[in-house]
Amino acid sequence: MKQYLDLCQRIIDKGVWVNNERTGKRCLTIINADLTYDVGAGEFPLVTTRKSFYKSAIAELLGYIRGYDNAADFRRLGTKTWDANANQNEAWLNNPYRKGDDDCGFIYGKVGRNFPKPDGGSIDLLRNIYNDLKAGRDDRGEIYTFYHPGAFHMGCLRPCMYSHHFSLLGDTLYLNSTQRSCDVPLGLNFNMVQVYFFLAIMAQITGHQAGLAYHKIVNAHIYEDQLELMRDVQLKREPLTPPTLHINPDIKTLEDLETWVTVDDFKVVGYDCHPAIAYQFSV
């Protein structure tokens, strides 16, 4: 929690105003931020200085694990995070690759689980990683990536957190996640949960101990219509004791995550937080 609040304060103190072409808004911006979560110690990074909807964050990552490309599928899992980008993004609405209502196109997990090969066909990156880690192998390239510049025009949004690199040291699994861009008041709240959860669940289904998760953000920003609430409300609040995430121990394979698992298989215990803050979301 301190890492999160320190980053917010750093953006306010040292950020530079940048005009964002996609949203038409100004952002107070810094370059490079590094956060670390001790997953093995159970230090769940859920923000307490405002109400955080962790189930929606987990549902979104489950959608990436399943390779979803439709906002309706994400909604069925328990998150509405793709509704606006699928149905309110003017450029996407006029894109010939859009298939209709709720279609997101070639995004995130759809890319990672069907990564195109230049010689034809595709690679299921997550399946390969899972198979390697399950067998105790680490080839120094266990990378689940959503970043494919040649396919950006076929989706409603470029990936923000675009790479998850798993590493084994002995029986301990580590994760390095890289994010090119981050809406800190809104998005980071989700992203911290997702990085922690991804390492925790991959360690569980591959039979390893979870270690540290390293989260790098390249461009961290606060939009101009979020600044007042962050500076004058959230940063004035005292952080509370962080909660604990409990994962259903019956989740044992990648196939479980692909089929029957729901957000109800994940419980947060001891979550006490300040009231919600209605930050503006920029499409």
GROMACS .gro file of C-alpha atoms in nm:
model
  283
    1MET     CA    1   0.000   0.000   0.000
    2LYS     CA    2   0.286   0.238   0.080
    3GLN     CA    3   0.437   0.173  -0.264
    4TYR     CA    4   0.109   0.274  -0.427
    5LEU     CA    5   0.066   0.592  -0.223
    6ASP     CA    6   0.432   0.689  -0.272
    7LEU     CA    7   0.388   0.654  -0.650
    8CYS     CA    8   0.076   0.872  -0.647
    9GLN     CA    9   0.259   1.140  -0.450
   10ARG     CA   10   0.562   1.117  -0.679
   11ILE     CA   11   0.344   1.181  -0.985
   12ILE     CA   12   0.190   1.486  -0.819
   13ASP     CA   13   0.527   1.621  -0.703
   14LYS     CA   14   0.739   1.546  -1.008
   15GLY     CA   15   0.503   1.471  -1.296
   16VAL     CA   16   0.504   1.657  -1.627
   17TRP     CA   17   0.185   1.750  -1.812
   18VAL     CA   18   0.142   1.554  -2.135
   19ASN     CA   19  -0.140   1.585  -2.390
   20ASN     CA   20  -0.288   1.243  -2.462
   21GLU     CA   21  -0.411   1.215  -2.819
   22ARG     CA   22  -0.637   0.911  -2.770
   23THR     CA   23  -0.843   1.063  -2.487
   24GLY     CA   24  -0.801   1.433  -2.569
   25LYS     CA   25  -0.701   1.497  -2.205
   26ARG     CA   26  -0.389   1.610  -2.027
   27CYS     CA   27  -0.204   1.366  -1.798
   28LEU     CA   28   0.039   1.439  -1.518
   29THR     CA   29   0.308   1.187  -1.611
   30ILE     CA   30   0.630   1.026  -1.487
   31ILE     CA   31   0.846   0.763  -1.656
   32ASN     CA   32   0.935   0.438  -1.477
   33ALA     CA   33   0.792   0.299  -1.157
   34ASP     CA   34   0.876  -0.034  -0.995
   35LEU     CA   35   0.650  -0.211  -0.747
   36THR     CA   36   0.713  -0.545  -0.571
   37TYR     CA   37   0.461  -0.782  -0.414
   38ASP     CA   38   0.564  -1.063  -0.179
   39VAL     CA   39   0.317  -1.325  -0.294
   40GLY     CA   40   0.482  -1.601  -0.094
   41ALA     CA   41   0.425  -1.402   0.226
   42GLY     CA   42   0.060  -1.337   0.134
   43GLU     CA   43   0.098  -0.958   0.113
   44PHE     CA   44  -0.208  -0.895  -0.105
   45PRO     CA   45  -0.177  -0.542  -0.257
   46LEU     CA   46  -0.541  -0.435  -0.237
   47VAL     CA   47  -0.584  -0.058  -0.201
   48THR     CA   48  -0.746   0.040   0.131
   49THR     CA   49  -0.762   0.419   0.090
   50ARG     CA   50  -1.069   0.367  -0.127
   51LYS     CA   51  -1.299   0.074  -0.195
   52SER     CA   52  -1.145  -0.165  -0.444
   53PHE     CA   53  -1.343  -0.422  -0.643
   54TYR     CA   54  -1.093  -0.705  -0.652
   55LYS     CA   55  -1.329  -0.962  -0.806
   56SER     CA   56  -1.358  -0.755  -1.123
   57ALA     CA   57  -0.979  -0.744  -1.152
   58ILE     CA   58  -0.951  -1.121  -1.110
   59ALA     CA   59  -1.238  -1.178  -1.356
   60GLU     CA   60  -1.057  -0.970  -1.617
   61LEU     CA   61  -0.737  -1.172  -1.581
   62LEU     CA   62  -0.936  -1.495  -1.601
   63GLY     CA   63  -1.067  -1.364  -1.932
   64TYR     CA   64  -0.710  -1.308  -2.050
   65ILE     CA   65  -0.619  -1.660  -1.941
   66ARG     CA   66  -0.914  -1.794  -2.143
   67GLY     CA   67  -0.830  -1.582  -2.447
   68TYR     CA   68  -1.157  -1.388  -2.451
   69ASP     CA   69  -1.224  -1.126  -2.720
   70ASN     CA   70  -1.582  -1.025  -2.637
   71ALA     CA   71  -1.709  -0.791  -2.364
   72ALA     CA   72  -2.011  -1.017  -2.303
   73ASP     CA   73  -1.779  -1.302  -2.205
   74PHE     CA   74  -1.594  -1.073  -1.965
   75ARG     CA   75  -1.928  -0.964  -1.816
   76ARG     CA   76  -2.030  -1.325  -1.758
   77LEU     CA   77  -1.708  -1.372  -1.563
   78GLY     CA   78  -1.791  -1.068  -1.349
   79THR     CA   79  -1.631  -0.759  -1.501
   80LYS     CA   80  -1.757  -0.474  -1.719
   81THR     CA   81  -1.411  -0.336  -1.785
   82TRP     CA   82  -1.430  -0.402  -2.162
   83ASP     CA   83  -1.778  -0.260  -2.222
   84ALA     CA   84  -1.663   0.093  -2.301
   85ASN     CA   85  -1.368   0.002  -2.520
   86ALA     CA   86  -1.581  -0.245  -2.718
   87ASN     CA   87  -1.885  -0.023  -2.764
   88GLN     CA   88  -1.791   0.343  -2.709
   89ASN     CA   89  -1.450   0.377  -2.875
   90GLU     CA   90  -1.528   0.580  -3.190
   91ALA     CA   91  -1.225   0.455  -3.383
   92TRP     CA   92  -1.313   0.094  -3.307
   93LEU     CA   93  -1.680   0.144  -3.395
   94ASN     CA   94  -1.567   0.246  -3.743
   95ASN     CA   95  -1.307  -0.030  -3.775
   96PRO     CA   96  -1.383  -0.289  -4.049
   97TYR     CA   97  -1.249  -0.567  -3.825
   98ARG     CA   98  -1.517  -0.507  -3.561
   99LYS     CA   99  -1.772  -0.790  -3.570
  100GLY     CA  100  -2.055  -0.615  -3.387
  101ASP     CA  101  -2.174  -0.532  -3.036
  102ASP     CA  102  -1.931  -0.625  -2.758
  103ASP     CA  103  -1.659  -0.741  -2.998
  104CYS     CA  104  -1.313  -0.638  -2.875
  105GLY     CA  105  -1.113  -0.783  -3.159
  106PHE     CA  106  -0.760  -0.923  -3.133
  107ILE     CA  107  -0.677  -0.819  -2.775
  108TYR     CA  108  -0.477  -0.938  -2.474
  109GLY     CA  109  -0.539  -1.311  -2.412
  110LYS     CA  110  -0.679  -1.359  -2.762
  111VAL     CA  111  -0.331  -1.268  -2.884
  112GLY     CA  112  -0.139  -1.455  -2.613
  113ARG     CA  113  -0.322  -1.782  -2.666
  114ASN     CA  114  -0.317  -1.753  -3.046
  115PHE     CA  115   0.011  -1.574  -3.114
  116PRO     CA  116   0.054  -1.566  -3.494
  117LYS     CA  117   0.355  -1.737  -3.652
  118PRO     CA  118   0.514  -1.581  -3.962
  119ASP     CA  119   0.511  -1.920  -4.134
  120GLY     CA  120   0.145  -1.981  -4.059
  121GLY     CA  121  -0.057  -2.104  -3.764
  122SER     CA  122  -0.021  -1.979  -3.409
  123ILE     CA  123   0.133  -2.056  -3.070
  124ASP     CA  124  -0.053  -2.093  -2.740
  125LEU     CA  125   0.200  -1.910  -2.525
  126LEU     CA  126   0.026  -1.977  -2.193
  127ARG     CA  127  -0.010  -2.349  -2.259
  128ASN     CA  128   0.362  -2.375  -2.335
  129ILE     CA  129   0.453  -2.187  -2.017
  130TYR     CA  130   0.221  -2.401  -1.809
  131ASN     CA  131   0.362  -2.724  -1.952
  132ASP     CA  132   0.720  -2.612  -1.889
  133LEU     CA  133   0.661  -2.494  -1.533
  134LYS     CA  134   0.456  -2.803  -1.449
  135ALA     CA  135   0.756  -3.012  -1.556
  136GLY     CA  136   0.997  -2.792  -1.357
  137ARG     CA  137   1.151  -2.632  -1.667
  138ASP     CA  138   1.245  -2.268  -1.720
  139ASP     CA  139   1.401  -2.179  -2.056
  140ARG     CA  140   1.447  -1.811  -1.958
  141GLY     CA  141   1.171  -1.722  -2.202
  142GLU     CA  142   0.851  -1.822  -2.020
  143ILE     CA  143   0.675  -1.509  -2.143
  144TYR     CA  144   0.301  -1.461  -2.182
  145THR     CA  145   0.282  -1.153  -2.403
  146PHE     CA  146  -0.012  -0.969  -2.558
  147TYR     CA  147   0.202  -0.724  -2.753
  148HIS     CA  148   0.181  -0.769  -3.130
  149PRO     CA  149   0.220  -0.437  -3.320
  150GLY     CA  150   0.115  -0.606  -3.644
  151ALA     CA  151  -0.227  -0.677  -3.493
  152PHE     CA  152  -0.304  -0.346  -3.317
  153HIS     CA  153  -0.541  -0.241  -3.595
  154MET     CA  154  -0.747  -0.555  -3.536
  155GLY     CA  155  -0.839  -0.477  -3.174
  156CYS     CA  156  -1.015  -0.203  -2.980
  157LEU     CA  157  -0.719  -0.127  -2.752
  158ARG     CA  158  -0.346  -0.186  -2.743
  159PRO     CA  159  -0.244  -0.384  -2.433
  160CYS     CA  160  -0.131  -0.175  -2.137
  161MET     CA  161   0.014  -0.447  -1.915
  162TYR     CA  162   0.152  -0.648  -2.203
  163SER     CA  163   0.403  -0.899  -2.069
  164HIS     CA  164   0.423  -1.156  -1.788
  165HIS     CA  165   0.758  -1.335  -1.758
  166PHE     CA  166   0.769  -1.635  -1.522
  167SER     CA  167   1.096  -1.767  -1.376
  168LEU     CA  168   1.185  -2.068  -1.161
  169LEU     CA  169   1.464  -2.068  -0.903
  170GLY     CA  170   1.463  -2.409  -0.742
  171ASP     CA  171   1.100  -2.465  -0.641
  172THR     CA  172   1.013  -2.094  -0.619
  173LEU     CA  173   0.822  -1.922  -0.899
  174TYR     CA  174   0.876  -1.553  -0.972
  175LEU     CA  175   0.698  -1.310  -1.203
  176ASN     CA  176   0.811  -0.996  -1.386
  177SER     CA  177   0.515  -0.805  -1.532
  178THR     CA  178   0.566  -0.504  -1.758
  179GLN     CA  179   0.312  -0.231  -1.825
  180ARG     CA  180   0.367   0.032  -2.094
  181SER     CA  181   0.099   0.272  -1.964
  182CYS     CA  182  -0.099   0.305  -1.643
  183ASP     CA  183  -0.394   0.517  -1.532
  184VAL     CA  184  -0.279   0.519  -1.170
  185PRO     CA  185  -0.599   0.623  -0.986
  186LEU     CA  186  -0.812   0.363  -1.168
  187GLY     CA  187  -0.605   0.108  -1.358
  188LEU     CA  188  -0.323   0.046  -1.111
  189ASN     CA  189  -0.573  -0.058  -0.847
  190PHE     CA  190  -0.668  -0.344  -1.082
  191ASN     CA  191  -0.322  -0.416  -1.213
  192MET     CA  192  -0.161  -0.470  -0.872
  193VAL     CA  193  -0.425  -0.730  -0.790
  194GLN     CA  194  -0.376  -0.901  -1.127
  195VAL     CA  195   0.003  -0.927  -1.100
  196TYR     CA  196  -0.024  -1.075  -0.750
  197PHE     CA  197  -0.304  -1.311  -0.852
  198PHE     CA  198  -0.131  -1.431  -1.169
  199LEU     CA  199   0.178  -1.541  -0.978
  200ALA     CA  200  -0.028  -1.696  -0.698
  201ILE     CA  201  -0.251  -1.900  -0.928
  202MET     CA  202   0.029  -2.010  -1.164
  203ALA     CA  203   0.234  -2.127  -0.866
  204GLN     CA  204  -0.063  -2.325  -0.740
  205ILE     CA  205  -0.148  -2.499  -1.067
  206THR     CA  206   0.216  -2.580  -1.153
  207GLY     CA  207   0.301  -2.709  -0.805
  208HIS     CA  208   0.555  -2.448  -0.696
  209GLN     CA  209   0.601  -2.202  -0.415
  210ALA     CA  210   0.519  -1.841  -0.498
  211GLY     CA  211   0.799  -1.590  -0.458
  212LEU     CA  212   0.810  -1.222  -0.549
  213ALA     CA  213   0.614  -1.049  -0.825
  214TYR     CA  214   0.791  -0.752  -0.985
  215HIS     CA  215   0.566  -0.495  -1.153
  216LYS     CA  216   0.726  -0.238  -1.385
  217ILE     CA  217   0.526   0.058  -1.517
  218VAL     CA  218   0.686   0.265  -1.793
  219ASN     CA  219   0.441   0.557  -1.827
  220ALA     CA  220   0.250   0.624  -1.503
  221HIS     CA  221  -0.003   0.906  -1.512
  222ILE     CA  222  -0.295   1.080  -1.345
  223TYR     CA  223  -0.553   1.240  -1.577
  224GLU     CA  224  -0.636   1.604  -1.519
  225ASP     CA  225  -0.996   1.522  -1.418
  226GLN     CA  226  -0.865   1.277  -1.153
  227LEU     CA  227  -0.601   1.497  -0.995
  228GLU     CA  228  -0.814   1.682  -0.741
  229LEU     CA  229  -0.969   1.366  -0.599
  230MET     CA  230  -0.631   1.197  -0.572
  231ARG     CA  231  -0.452   1.494  -0.416
  232ASP     CA  232  -0.725   1.623  -0.187
  233VAL     CA  233  -0.913   1.306  -0.095
  234GLN     CA  234  -0.733   0.975  -0.140
  235LEU     CA  235  -0.387   1.090  -0.037
  236LYS     CA  236  -0.531   1.249   0.277
  237ARG     CA  237  -0.655   0.912   0.403
  238GLU     CA  238  -0.460   0.680   0.630
  239PRO     CA  239  -0.401   0.332   0.483
  240LEU     CA  240  -0.555   0.042   0.672
  241THR     CA  241  -0.432  -0.311   0.742
  242PRO     CA  242  -0.409  -0.505   0.413
  243PRO     CA  243  -0.633  -0.811   0.366
  244THR     CA  244  -0.548  -1.166   0.261
  245LEU     CA  245  -0.645  -1.346  -0.061
  246HIS     CA  246  -0.763  -1.708  -0.031
  247ILE     CA  247  -0.767  -1.925  -0.344
  248ASN     CA  248  -0.978  -2.240  -0.375
  249PRO     CA  249  -0.727  -2.527  -0.332
  250ASP     CA  250  -0.932  -2.742  -0.573
  251ILE     CA  251  -0.798  -2.533  -0.862
  252LYS     CA  252  -0.515  -2.758  -0.978
  253THR     CA  253  -0.473  -2.722  -1.355
  254LEU     CA  254  -0.486  -2.475  -1.642
  255GLU     CA  255  -0.794  -2.664  -1.761
  256ASP     CA  256  -0.967  -2.576  -1.434
  257LEU     CA  257  -0.905  -2.206  -1.500
  258GLU     CA  258  -1.031  -2.247  -1.856
  259THR     CA  259  -1.356  -2.418  -1.760
  260TRP     CA  260  -1.529  -2.418  -1.421
  261VAL     CA  261  -1.346  -2.156  -1.212
  262THR     CA  262  -1.540  -1.838  -1.121
  263VAL     CA  263  -1.460  -1.532  -0.911
  264ASP     CA  264  -1.635  -1.704  -0.620
  265ASP     CA  265  -1.333  -1.932  -0.594
  266PHE     CA  266  -1.132  -1.637  -0.462
  267LYS     CA  267  -1.204  -1.475  -0.125
  268VAL     CA  268  -1.056  -1.171   0.040
  269VAL     CA  269  -1.045  -1.189   0.419
  270GLY     CA  270  -1.007  -0.889   0.649
  271TYR     CA  271  -1.069  -0.614   0.394
  272ASP     CA  272  -1.137  -0.283   0.565
  273CYS     CA  273  -1.131   0.025   0.345
  274HIS     CA  274  -1.226   0.389   0.310
  275PRO     CA  275  -1.530   0.483   0.096
  276ALA     CA  276  -1.524   0.455  -0.283
  277ILE     CA  277  -1.396   0.743  -0.498
  278ALA     CA  278  -1.565   0.809  -0.834
  279TYR     CA  279  -1.262   0.868  -1.058
  280GLN     CA  280  -1.328   0.950  -1.423
  281PHE     CA  281  -1.256   0.672  -1.673
  282SER     CA  282  -1.107   0.781  -2.006
  283VAL     CA  283  -1.202   0.577  -2.314
   0.00000   0.00000   0.00000
